[in-house]
């Protein structure tokens, strides 16, 4: 009798530990998502494939086939900033974003940043990378941050590491003696 009872007992923790939970709980094809604030569009997000992994301890959203994002700020609401990347991932709990694959960012002021990867800590309003960053502006100025950069997420302030570049001398302020 003892053997019969013991053999019928199931350990649910062992059974549940074998179940796979790291699969997409939502899949969106040709995603086109608008985020609005008080009736004004603040973000427009597009991705050919968007997968949401929600059944794990650290849920995330992944765009394996790339992203295109437009962001609008209150200073210049008619001209959006833009971001392109071949891959992106959002850690939902940490509010942390990662993009890679020829990441290109155009700010609302017309500056263009190109790098291989970028990290965005939304809670700290900070973007950073250790990869080489190429920056150009409307005036033809070029700056290269060979060892990456740290920036506010609105690109109002940024710091480059081991930088070099070329600048249009007509736009530099005149020096007086």
Coordinates of N, CA, C and O in Angstrom, one line a residue:
X1 N 0.8 -1.2 0.0 CA 0.0 0.0 0.0 C 0.9 1.3 0.0 O 0.6 2.2 -0.7
X2 N 1.9 1.3 0.8 CA 2.8 2.4 0.9 C 3.5 2.7 -0.5 O 3.5 3.9 -0.9
X3 N 3.9 1.7 -1.2 CA 4.5 1.9 -2.6 C 3.5 2.5 -3.6 O 3.9 3.3 -4.4
X4 N 2.3 2.1 -3.5 CA 1.3 2.6 -4.4 C 1.0 4.0 -4.2 O 0.9 4.8 -5.1
X5 N 0.9 4.5 -2.9 CA 0.6 5.9 -2.6 C 1.8 6.8 -3.1 O 1.7 7.8 -3.7
X6 N 3.0 6.3 -2.8 CA 4.2 7.1 -3.1 C 4.4 7.2 -4.7 O 4.8 8.2 -5.2
X7 N 4.1 6.1 -5.4 CA 4.3 6.2 -6.8 C 3.2 7.1 -7.5 O 3.5 7.5 -8.6
X8 N 2.1 7.3 -6.9 CA 1.1 8.1 -7.5 C 1.3 9.6 -7.2 O 0.6 10.5 -7.8
X9 N 2.1 9.9 -6.2 CA 2.3 11.3 -5.8 C 3.2 12.0 -6.9 O 4.1 11.5 -7.4
X10 N 2.8 13.2 -7.2 CA 3.5 14.0 -8.2 C 4.1 15.2 -7.6 O 3.5 15.9 -6.8
X11 N 5.3 15.5 -8.0 CA 6.0 16.7 -7.5 C 5.7 17.8 -8.6 O 6.3 17.8 -9.7
X12 N 4.8 18.7 -8.3 CA 4.4 19.7 -9.3 C 5.6 20.7 -9.6 O 5.6 21.2 -10.7
X13 N 6.5 20.9 -8.7 CA 7.6 21.8 -9.0 C 8.5 21.2 -10.0 O 9.0 21.9 -10.9
X14 N 8.7 19.9 -10.0 CA 9.5 19.2 -11.0 C 8.8 19.3 -12.4 O 9.4 19.5 -13.4
X15 N 7.5 19.1 -12.4 CA 6.7 19.1 -13.6 C 6.8 20.5 -14.2 O 7.0 20.7 -15.4
X16 N 6.5 21.5 -13.4 CA 6.4 22.9 -13.9 C 7.8 23.4 -14.3 O 7.9 24.3 -15.1
X17 N 8.9 22.9 -13.7 CA 10.2 23.4 -14.0 C 10.6 22.9 -15.4 O 11.5 23.5 -16.1
X18 N 10.0 21.9 -15.9 CA 10.3 21.4 -17.3 C 9.5 22.1 -18.4 O 9.8 22.0 -19.5
X19 N 8.5 22.9 -18.0 CA 7.7 23.6 -19.0 C 8.5 24.8 -19.4 O 9.1 25.6 -18.7
X20 N 8.5 25.1 -20.7 CA 9.2 26.2 -21.3 C 8.2 27.4 -21.2 O 7.1 27.3 -21.7
X21 N 8.7 28.5 -20.7 CA 7.9 29.8 -20.7 C 8.5 30.9 -21.5 O 7.9 31.9 -21.6
X22 N 9.7 30.7 -22.1 CA 10.3 31.7 -22.9 C 9.9 31.6 -24.3 O 10.7 31.2 -25.2
X23 N 8.7 31.9 -24.6 CA 8.1 31.9 -25.9 C 7.3 33.2 -26.0 O 6.8 33.7 -25.0
X24 N 7.1 33.7 -27.2 CA 6.3 34.9 -27.4 C 4.9 34.7 -27.1 O 4.2 33.8 -27.6
X25 N 4.4 35.5 -26.1 CA 3.0 35.5 -25.8 C 2.1 36.3 -26.7 O 0.9 36.1 -26.8
X26 N 2.8 37.3 -27.4 CA 2.1 38.1 -28.4 C 3.0 38.3 -29.5 O 4.2 38.6 -29.3
X27 N 2.5 38.3 -30.7 CA 3.3 38.5 -31.9 C 2.4 39.5 -32.8 O 1.3 39.3 -33.0
X28 N 3.1 40.6 -33.2 CA 2.4 41.6 -34.0 C 3.2 41.7 -35.3 O 4.4 42.0 -35.3
X29 N 2.6 41.5 -36.4 CA 3.2 41.7 -37.7 C 2.9 43.1 -38.2 O 1.8 43.6 -38.1
X30 N 3.8 43.7 -38.9 CA 3.7 45.1 -39.4 C 3.1 46.1 -38.4 O 2.1 46.7 -38.6
X31 N 3.8 46.1 -37.2 CA 3.3 47.0 -36.1 C 3.4 48.4 -36.5 O 4.4 48.9 -37.1
X32 N 2.4 49.2 -36.2 CA 2.4 50.7 -36.4 C 1.7 51.2 -35.2 O 0.5 51.2 -35.2
X33 N 2.5 51.7 -34.3 CA 1.9 52.1 -32.9 C 2.1 53.6 -32.7 O 3.2 54.1 -32.9
X34 N 1.0 54.2 -32.3 CA 1.1 55.6 -32.0 C 0.9 55.8 -30.5 O 0.1 55.2 -29.9
X35 N 1.7 56.7 -29.9 CA 1.6 57.1 -28.5 C 1.2 58.6 -28.5 O 1.9 59.4 -29.1
X36 N 0.1 58.9 -27.8 CA -0.3 60.2 -27.8 C -0.4 60.7 -26.3 O -0.5 60.0 -25.4
X37 N -0.2 62.1 -26.2 CA -0.3 62.7 -24.9 C -1.2 64.0 -25.1 O -0.8 64.9 -25.9
X38 N -2.3 64.0 -24.5 CA -3.3 65.1 -24.6 C -3.7 65.4 -26.1 O -3.8 66.5 -26.6
X39 N -3.9 64.3 -26.8 CA -4.3 64.4 -28.2 C -3.1 64.7 -29.2 O -3.4 64.7 -30.4
X40 N -1.9 64.9 -28.7 CA -0.8 65.2 -29.6 C 0.1 63.9 -29.7 O 0.4 63.3 -28.7
X41 N 0.5 63.5 -30.9 CA 1.3 62.4 -31.1 C 2.7 62.7 -30.6 O 3.3 63.7 -30.9
X42 N 3.2 61.8 -29.7 CA 4.5 61.9 -29.1 C 5.5 60.9 -29.7 O 6.7 61.2 -29.8
X43 N 5.0 59.7 -30.1 CA 5.9 58.7 -30.6 C 5.1 57.9 -31.7 O 3.9 57.6 -31.5
X44 N 5.8 57.6 -32.8 CA 5.2 56.7 -33.8 C 6.3 55.6 -34.0 O 7.4 55.9 -34.3
X45 N 5.9 54.4 -33.8 CA 6.8 53.2 -33.8 C 6.3 52.3 -34.9 O 5.2 51.9 -34.9
X46 N 7.3 51.8 -35.7 CA 6.9 50.8 -36.7 C 8.0 49.7 -36.7 O 9.2 49.9 -36.5
X47 N 7.5 48.4 -36.8 CA 8.4 47.3 -36.9 C 7.7 46.2 -37.7 O 6.5 46.0 -37.5
X48 N 8.4 45.5 -38.6 CA 7.8 44.4 -39.3 C 7.4 43.2 -38.5 O 6.4 42.5 -38.8
X49 N 8.1 43.0 -37.3 CA 7.8 41.9 -36.4 C 8.1 42.3 -35.0 O 9.2 42.8 -34.7
X50 N 7.1 42.2 -34.1 CA 7.2 42.6 -32.7 C 6.8 41.4 -31.9 O 5.6 41.0 -32.0
X51 N 7.6 40.9 -31.0 CA 7.3 39.8 -30.2 C 7.4 40.2 -28.7 O 8.4 40.7 -28.3
X52 N 6.4 39.8 -28.0 CA 6.3 40.1 -26.5 C 6.5 38.9 -25.7 O 5.7 37.9 -25.9
X53 N 7.5 38.8 -24.8 CA 7.7 37.7 -24.0 C 7.3 38.1 -22.5 O 8.1 38.7 -21.8
X54 N 6.1 37.7 -22.1 CA 5.6 38.1 -20.8 C 5.5 37.1 -19.8 O 5.3 37.4 -18.6
X55 N 5.7 35.8 -20.1 CA 5.6 34.7 -19.2 C 6.9 34.3 -18.5 O 7.0 33.2 -18.0
X56 N 7.8 35.3 -18.3 CA 9.1 35.0 -17.7 C 9.3 36.0 -16.6 O 8.6 37.0 -16.5
X57 N 10.3 35.8 -15.8 CA 10.6 36.7 -14.7 C 11.0 38.1 -15.1 O 10.7 39.1 -14.5
X58 N 11.7 38.2 -16.2 CA 12.1 39.5 -16.8 C 11.5 39.7 -18.1 O 12.2 39.5 -19.2
X59 N 10.2 40.2 -18.2 CA 9.5 40.3 -19.5 C 10.2 41.3 -20.4 O 10.7 42.3 -19.9
X60 N 10.1 41.0 -21.7 CA 10.7 42.0 -22.7 C 9.9 41.9 -24.0 O 9.2 41.0 -24.3
X61 N 10.2 42.9 -24.8 CA 9.6 43.0 -26.2 C 10.8 43.1 -27.1 O 11.7 43.8 -26.9
X62 N 10.7 42.3 -28.2 CA 11.8 42.2 -29.1 C 11.4 42.5 -30.6 O 10.3 42.0 -31.0
X63 N 12.1 43.3 -31.3 CA 11.9 43.5 -32.7 C 13.1 43.0 -33.5 O 14.1 43.6 -33.6
X64 N 13.0 41.7 -33.9 CA 14.1 41.0 -34.5 C 14.4 41.5 -35.9 O 15.4 41.2 -36.5
X65 N 13.4 42.1 -36.6 CA 13.5 42.5 -38.0 C 13.7 44.0 -38.1 O 13.5 44.5 -39.2
X66 N 14.0 44.7 -37.0 CA 14.3 46.1 -37.1 C 13.1 47.0 -36.7 O 12.0 46.5 -36.4
X67 N 13.5 48.3 -36.5 CA 12.5 49.3 -36.1 C 12.7 50.6 -36.8 O 13.8 50.9 -37.3
X68 N 11.6 51.4 -36.8 CA 11.7 52.8 -37.2 C 10.8 53.5 -36.2 O 9.7 53.1 -35.9
X69 N 11.4 54.6 -35.7 CA 10.6 55.3 -34.6 C 10.7 56.8 -34.9 O 11.8 57.3 -35.3
X70 N 9.6 57.5 -34.8 CA 9.6 59.0 -34.8 C 9.2 59.5 -33.5 O 8.3 59.0 -32.9
X71 N 9.9 60.5 -33.0 CA 9.6 61.1 -31.7 C 9.4 62.6 -31.8 O 10.2 63.2 -32.6
X72 N 8.4 63.1 -31.2 CA 8.0 64.5 -31.4 C 8.2 65.2 -30.0 O 7.8 64.6 -29.0
X73 N 8.9 66.3 -30.0 CA 9.0 67.0 -28.7 C 8.2 68.3 -28.8 O 7.8 68.8 -29.8
X74 N 8.0 68.9 -27.6 CA 7.2 70.2 -27.5 C 7.9 71.4 -28.1 O 7.2 72.3 -28.6
X75 N 9.2 71.4 -28.1 CA 10.0 72.5 -28.7 C 9.8 72.6 -30.2 O 9.7 73.7 -30.7
X76 N 9.8 71.5 -30.9 CA 9.7 71.5 -32.3 C 8.7 70.4 -32.8 O 9.1 69.4 -33.3
X77 N 7.4 70.6 -32.6 CA 6.4 69.5 -32.8 C 6.2 69.1 -34.2 O 5.7 68.0 -34.5
X78 N 6.6 69.9 -35.2 CA 6.3 69.6 -36.6 C 7.4 68.8 -37.2 O 7.2 68.1 -38.2
X79 N 8.6 68.8 -36.6 CA 9.8 68.1 -37.2 C 10.1 67.0 -36.2 O 10.6 67.2 -35.1
X80 N 9.9 65.7 -36.6 CA 10.1 64.6 -35.7 C 11.6 64.2 -35.7 O 12.3 64.4 -36.7
X81 N 12.1 63.7 -34.5 CA 13.4 63.0 -34.5 C 13.1 61.6 -35.0 O 11.9 61.1 -34.9
X82 N 14.1 60.9 -35.5 CA 13.9 59.6 -36.0 C 15.0 58.6 -35.6 O 16.1 59.0 -35.4
X83 N 14.6 57.4 -35.5 CA 15.6 56.3 -35.1 C 15.3 55.1 -36.0 O 14.2 54.7 -36.1
X84 N 16.4 54.5 -36.5 CA 16.4 53.3 -37.3 C 17.3 52.3 -36.6 O 18.4 52.7 -36.2
X85 N 17.0 51.0 -36.6 CA 17.9 50.0 -36.2 C 17.5 48.6 -36.8 O 16.3 48.5 -37.0
X86 N 18.4 47.7 -36.9 CA 18.1 46.4 -37.5 C 17.5 45.5 -36.4 O 17.0 44.4 -36.7
X87 N 17.7 45.8 -35.1 CA 17.2 44.9 -34.0 C 17.0 45.8 -32.8 O 17.8 46.8 -32.6
X88 N 16.0 45.5 -32.0 CA 15.8 46.3 -30.8 C 15.1 45.4 -29.7 O 14.4 44.4 -30.1
X89 N 15.4 45.7 -28.5 CA 14.8 45.0 -27.4 C 14.5 45.9 -26.2 O 15.2 46.8 -26.0
X90 N 13.4 45.7 -25.6 CA 12.9 46.5 -24.5 C 12.7 45.6 -23.3 O 11.8 44.8 -23.3
X91 N 13.5 45.9 -22.2 CA 13.3 45.2 -20.9 C 12.2 46.0 -20.2 O 12.4 47.1 -19.8
X92 N 11.0 45.4 -20.0 CA 9.9 46.1 -19.5 C 10.0 46.5 -18.1 O 9.7 47.7 -17.7
X93 N 10.5 45.6 -17.2 CA 10.6 46.0 -15.8 C 11.6 47.0 -15.5 O 11.4 47.9 -14.7
X94 N 12.7 47.0 -16.2 CA 13.8 48.0 -16.0 C 13.6 49.3 -16.8 O 14.3 50.2 -16.6
X95 N 12.6 49.3 -17.7 CA 12.4 50.4 -18.7 C 13.7 50.7 -19.4 O 14.2 51.9 -19.4
X96 N 14.3 49.7 -19.9 CA 15.6 49.8 -20.6 C 15.5 49.3 -22.0 O 15.0 48.2 -22.3
X97 N 16.1 50.0 -22.9 CA 16.0 49.7 -24.4 C 17.4 49.5 -24.9 O 18.4 50.1 -24.5
X98 N 17.5 48.6 -25.9 CA 18.8 48.3 -26.5 C 18.5 48.2 -28.0 O 17.5 47.5 -28.4
X99 N 19.3 48.8 -28.9 CA 19.2 48.7 -30.3 C 20.6 48.4 -30.9 O 21.6 48.9 -30.4
X100 N 20.6 47.6 -32.0 CA 21.8 47.3 -32.7 C 21.6 47.2 -34.1 O 20.5 47.0 -34.6
X101 N 22.7 47.2 -34.9 CA 22.6 47.0 -36.3 C 22.4 48.3 -37.1 O 21.3 48.7 -37.3
X102 N 23.5 49.0 -37.3 CA 23.5 50.3 -38.0 C 22.4 51.3 -37.4 O 21.5 51.7 -38.1
X103 N 22.6 51.6 -36.2 CA 21.6 52.5 -35.5 C 21.8 53.9 -36.0 O 22.9 54.4 -36.0
X104 N 20.8 54.5 -36.5 CA 20.8 55.9 -37.0 C 19.8 56.7 -36.2 O 18.6 56.3 -36.2
X105 N 20.2 57.8 -35.7 CA 19.4 58.7 -35.0 C 19.5 60.1 -35.6 O 20.6 60.6 -35.7
X106 N 18.3 60.7 -35.9 CA 18.3 62.1 -36.4 C 17.5 62.9 -35.4 O 16.3 62.6 -35.1
X107 N 18.1 63.9 -34.8 CA 17.5 64.7 -33.7 C 16.5 65.7 -34.4 O 16.6 65.9 -35.6
X108 N 15.7 66.3 -33.6 CA 14.7 67.3 -34.1 C 15.5 68.5 -34.6 O 14.9 69.3 -35.4
X109 N 16.8 68.7 -34.2 CA 17.6 69.8 -34.6 C 18.4 69.5 -35.9 O 19.1 70.3 -36.4
X110 N 18.2 68.2 -36.4 CA 18.9 67.9 -37.6 C 20.3 67.2 -37.5 O 20.9 67.0 -38.5
X111 N 20.7 66.9 -36.3 CA 22.0 66.2 -36.1 C 21.7 64.8 -36.4 O 20.7 64.2 -36.0
X112 N 22.7 64.1 -37.0 CA 22.6 62.7 -37.3 C 23.7 61.9 -36.5 O 24.9 62.3 -36.6
X113 N 23.3 60.9 -35.8 CA 24.2 60.1 -35.0 C 24.1 58.7 -35.6 O 23.0 58.1 -35.8
X114 N 25.3 58.1 -35.9 CA 25.3 56.7 -36.5 C 26.3 55.9 -35.6 O 27.4 56.3 -35.4
X115 N 25.8 54.7 -35.2 CA 26.6 53.8 -34.3 C 26.1 52.4 -34.6 O 25.1 52.2 -35.2
X116 N 26.8 51.5 -34.0 CA 26.5 50.1 -34.2 C 25.5 49.6 -33.1 O 24.6 48.8 -33.4
X117 N 25.6 50.1 -31.9 CA 24.7 49.8 -30.8 C 24.3 51.1 -30.0 O 25.1 52.0 -30.0
X118 N 23.2 51.1 -29.3 CA 22.8 52.1 -28.4 C 22.0 51.6 -27.3 O 21.2 50.7 -27.5
X119 N 22.2 52.0 -26.1 CA 21.5 51.7 -24.9 C 20.7 52.9 -24.4 O 21.3 54.0 -24.4
X120 N 19.5 52.7 -24.0 CA 18.7 53.8 -23.5 C 18.1 53.4 -22.1 O 17.2 52.5 -22.1
X121 N 18.5 54.1 -21.1 CA 18.0 53.9 -19.8 C 16.9 55.0 -19.6 O 17.3 56.1 -19.3
X122 N 15.7 54.6 -19.8 CA 14.6 55.6 -19.8 C 14.4 56.2 -18.4 O 14.1 57.4 -18.3
X123 N 14.6 55.4 -17.3 CA 14.5 56.0 -16.0 C 15.5 57.1 -15.7 O 15.2 58.0 -15.0
X124 N 16.7 56.9 -16.2 CA 17.7 57.9 -16.0 C 17.8 59.0 -17.1 O 18.7 59.8 -17.1
X125 N 17.0 58.8 -18.1 CA 17.0 59.7 -19.3 C 18.3 59.8 -19.9 O 18.8 60.9 -20.2
X126 N 19.0 58.6 -20.1 CA 20.3 58.6 -20.6 C 20.5 57.6 -21.7 O 19.9 56.5 -21.6
X127 N 21.2 58.0 -22.7 CA 21.6 57.0 -23.8 C 23.1 56.9 -23.9 O 23.8 57.9 -23.6
X128 N 23.6 55.7 -24.2 CA 25.0 55.5 -24.2 C 25.4 54.4 -25.1 O 24.6 53.5 -25.4
X129 N 26.7 54.4 -25.5 CA 27.3 53.3 -26.3 C 28.8 53.4 -26.1 O 29.3 54.4 -25.7
X130 N 29.4 52.2 -26.2 CA 30.9 52.2 -26.2 C 31.4 52.0 -27.6 O 32.6 52.0 -27.8
X131 N 30.5 51.9 -28.6 CA 30.9 51.8 -30.0 C 31.3 53.2 -30.6 O 30.9 54.2 -30.0
X132 N 32.0 53.2 -31.7 CA 32.3 54.4 -32.4 C 31.0 55.1 -32.8 O 30.1 54.4 -33.3
X133 N 30.9 56.4 -32.6 CA 29.8 57.2 -33.0 C 30.2 58.3 -34.0 O 31.2 59.0 -33.8
X134 N 29.5 58.3 -35.1 CA 29.7 59.3 -36.1 C 28.5 60.3 -36.1 O 27.4 60.0 -36.1
X135 N 28.9 61.6 -36.0 CA 27.9 62.7 -35.8 C 28.1 63.7 -36.9 O 29.2 64.1 -37.2
X136 N 27.0 64.1 -37.6 CA 27.1 65.1 -38.6 C 25.9 66.1 -38.4 O 24.9 65.7 -37.8
X137 N 26.1 67.3 -38.8 CA 25.0 68.3 -38.7 C 24.7 68.9 -40.1 O 25.3 68.6 -41.1
X138 N 23.7 69.8 -40.1 CA 23.3 70.5 -41.4 C 24.4 71.3 -42.0 O 24.4 71.5 -43.2
X139 N 25.3 71.8 -41.2 CA 26.4 72.6 -41.7 C 27.6 71.9 -42.2 O 28.6 72.5 -42.7
X140 N 27.5 70.5 -42.2 CA 28.6 69.7 -42.7 C 29.7 69.4 -41.7 O 30.7 68.8 -42.0
X141 N 29.5 69.8 -40.5 CA 30.4 69.4 -39.4 C 30.3 67.9 -39.1 O 29.3 67.4 -39.1
X142 N 31.5 67.3 -38.9 CA 31.6 65.9 -38.6 C 32.4 65.7 -37.3 O 33.4 66.3 -37.1
X143 N 31.9 64.8 -36.4 CA 32.5 64.5 -35.2 C 32.5 63.0 -35.1 O 31.5 62.3 -35.3
X144 N 33.6 62.4 -34.6 CA 33.7 61.0 -34.4 C 34.1 60.7 -33.0 O 35.1 61.2 -32.5
X145 N 33.3 60.0 -32.3 CA 33.6 59.6 -30.9 C 34.1 58.1 -31.0 O 33.3 57.2 -31.1
X146 N 35.4 57.9 -31.0 CA 36.0 56.6 -31.2 C 35.6 55.6 -30.2 O 35.6 54.4 -30.4
X147 N 35.4 56.0 -28.9 CA 35.1 55.1 -27.8 C 33.7 55.4 -27.2 O 33.5 55.2 -26.0
X148 N 32.8 55.8 -28.1 CA 31.4 55.9 -27.6 C 31.0 57.3 -27.1 O 31.7 58.3 -27.3
X149 N 29.9 57.3 -26.5 CA 29.3 58.6 -26.0 C 28.3 58.3 -24.9 O 27.8 57.1 -24.7
X150 N 28.0 59.3 -24.1 CA 26.9 59.3 -23.2 C 26.1 60.6 -23.5 O 26.7 61.7 -23.7
X151 N 24.8 60.5 -23.5 CA 23.9 61.6 -23.8 C 22.7 61.6 -23.1 O 22.2 60.6 -22.6
X152 N 22.1 62.8 -22.9 CA 20.7 62.9 -22.4 C 19.8 62.3 -23.5 O 20.2 62.4 -24.7
X153 N 18.7 61.7 -23.1 CA 17.9 61.1 -24.2 C 17.2 62.1 -25.1 O 16.8 61.7 -26.2
X154 N 17.3 63.4 -24.9 CA 16.8 64.3 -25.8 C 17.9 65.0 -26.6 O 17.7 65.9 -27.4
X155 N 19.1 64.5 -26.4 CA 20.4 64.9 -27.1 C 20.7 66.4 -26.9 O 21.3 67.0 -27.7
X156 N 20.2 67.0 -25.8 CA 20.5 68.4 -25.5 C 21.9 68.5 -24.9 O 22.5 69.5 -25.0
X157 N 22.4 67.4 -24.3 CA 23.8 67.3 -23.8 C 24.4 66.0 -24.2 O 23.7 65.0 -24.1
X158 N 25.6 66.0 -24.6 CA 26.3 64.7 -24.8 C 27.8 64.8 -24.6 O 28.4 65.9 -24.8
X159 N 28.4 63.7 -24.3 CA 29.9 63.6 -24.1 C 30.4 62.5 -25.0 O 29.9 61.4 -25.0
X160 N 31.5 62.8 -25.8 CA 32.1 61.8 -26.6 C 33.4 61.4 -26.0 O 34.1 62.2 -25.4
X161 N 33.9 60.2 -26.2 CA 35.1 59.7 -25.7 C 36.1 59.4 -26.8 O 35.8 58.8 -27.8
X162 N 37.3 60.0 -26.7 CA 38.4 59.9 -27.7 C 37.8 60.4 -29.1 O 37.8 59.7 -30.0
X163 N 37.5 61.7 -29.1 CA 36.8 62.2 -30.3 C 37.8 63.0 -31.2 O 38.8 63.4 -30.8
X164 N 37.3 63.1 -32.5 CA 38.0 63.9 -33.5 C 36.9 64.3 -34.5 O 35.8 63.9 -34.4
X165 N 37.3 65.3 -35.4 CA 36.3 65.7 -36.3 C 36.8 66.8 -37.2 O 37.9 67.3 -37.1
X166 N 35.9 67.3 -38.1 CA 36.2 68.4 -38.9 C 35.0 69.4 -38.9 O 33.8 68.9 -38.8
X167 N 35.3 70.7 -38.8 CA 34.2 71.7 -38.7 C 34.3 72.7 -39.8 O 35.4 73.1 -40.2
X168 N 33.2 73.2 -40.2 CA 33.2 74.3 -41.2 C 33.6 75.6 -40.5 O 32.9 76.0 -39.6
X169 N 34.7 76.2 -40.9 CA 35.3 77.3 -40.2 C 34.4 78.6 -40.3 O 34.5 79.5 -39.5
X170 N 33.5 78.7 -41.3 CA 32.7 79.9 -41.5 C 31.6 79.9 -40.4 O 31.1 81.0 -40.1
X171 N 31.3 78.8 -39.7 CA 30.3 78.8 -38.7 C 30.9 78.9 -37.3 O 30.2 79.0 -36.3
X172 N 32.3 78.9 -37.2 CA 32.9 79.0 -35.9 C 32.9 80.5 -35.5 O 33.0 81.4 -36.3
X173 N 32.7 80.8 -34.2 CA 32.7 82.2 -33.8 C 34.1 82.9 -34.0 O 35.1 82.2 -33.8
X174 N 34.1 84.1 -34.4 CA 35.3 84.8 -34.6 C 36.0 85.1 -33.3 O 35.4 85.4 -32.3
X175 N 37.3 85.1 -33.3 CA 38.1 85.4 -32.1 C 38.6 86.8 -32.2 O 39.0 87.3 -33.2
X176 N 38.6 87.5 -31.1 CA 39.0 88.9 -31.1 C 40.3 89.0 -30.3 O 40.5 88.3 -29.3
X177 N 41.2 90.0 -30.7 CA 42.4 90.2 -30.0 C 42.4 91.4 -29.0 O 41.7 92.3 -29.1

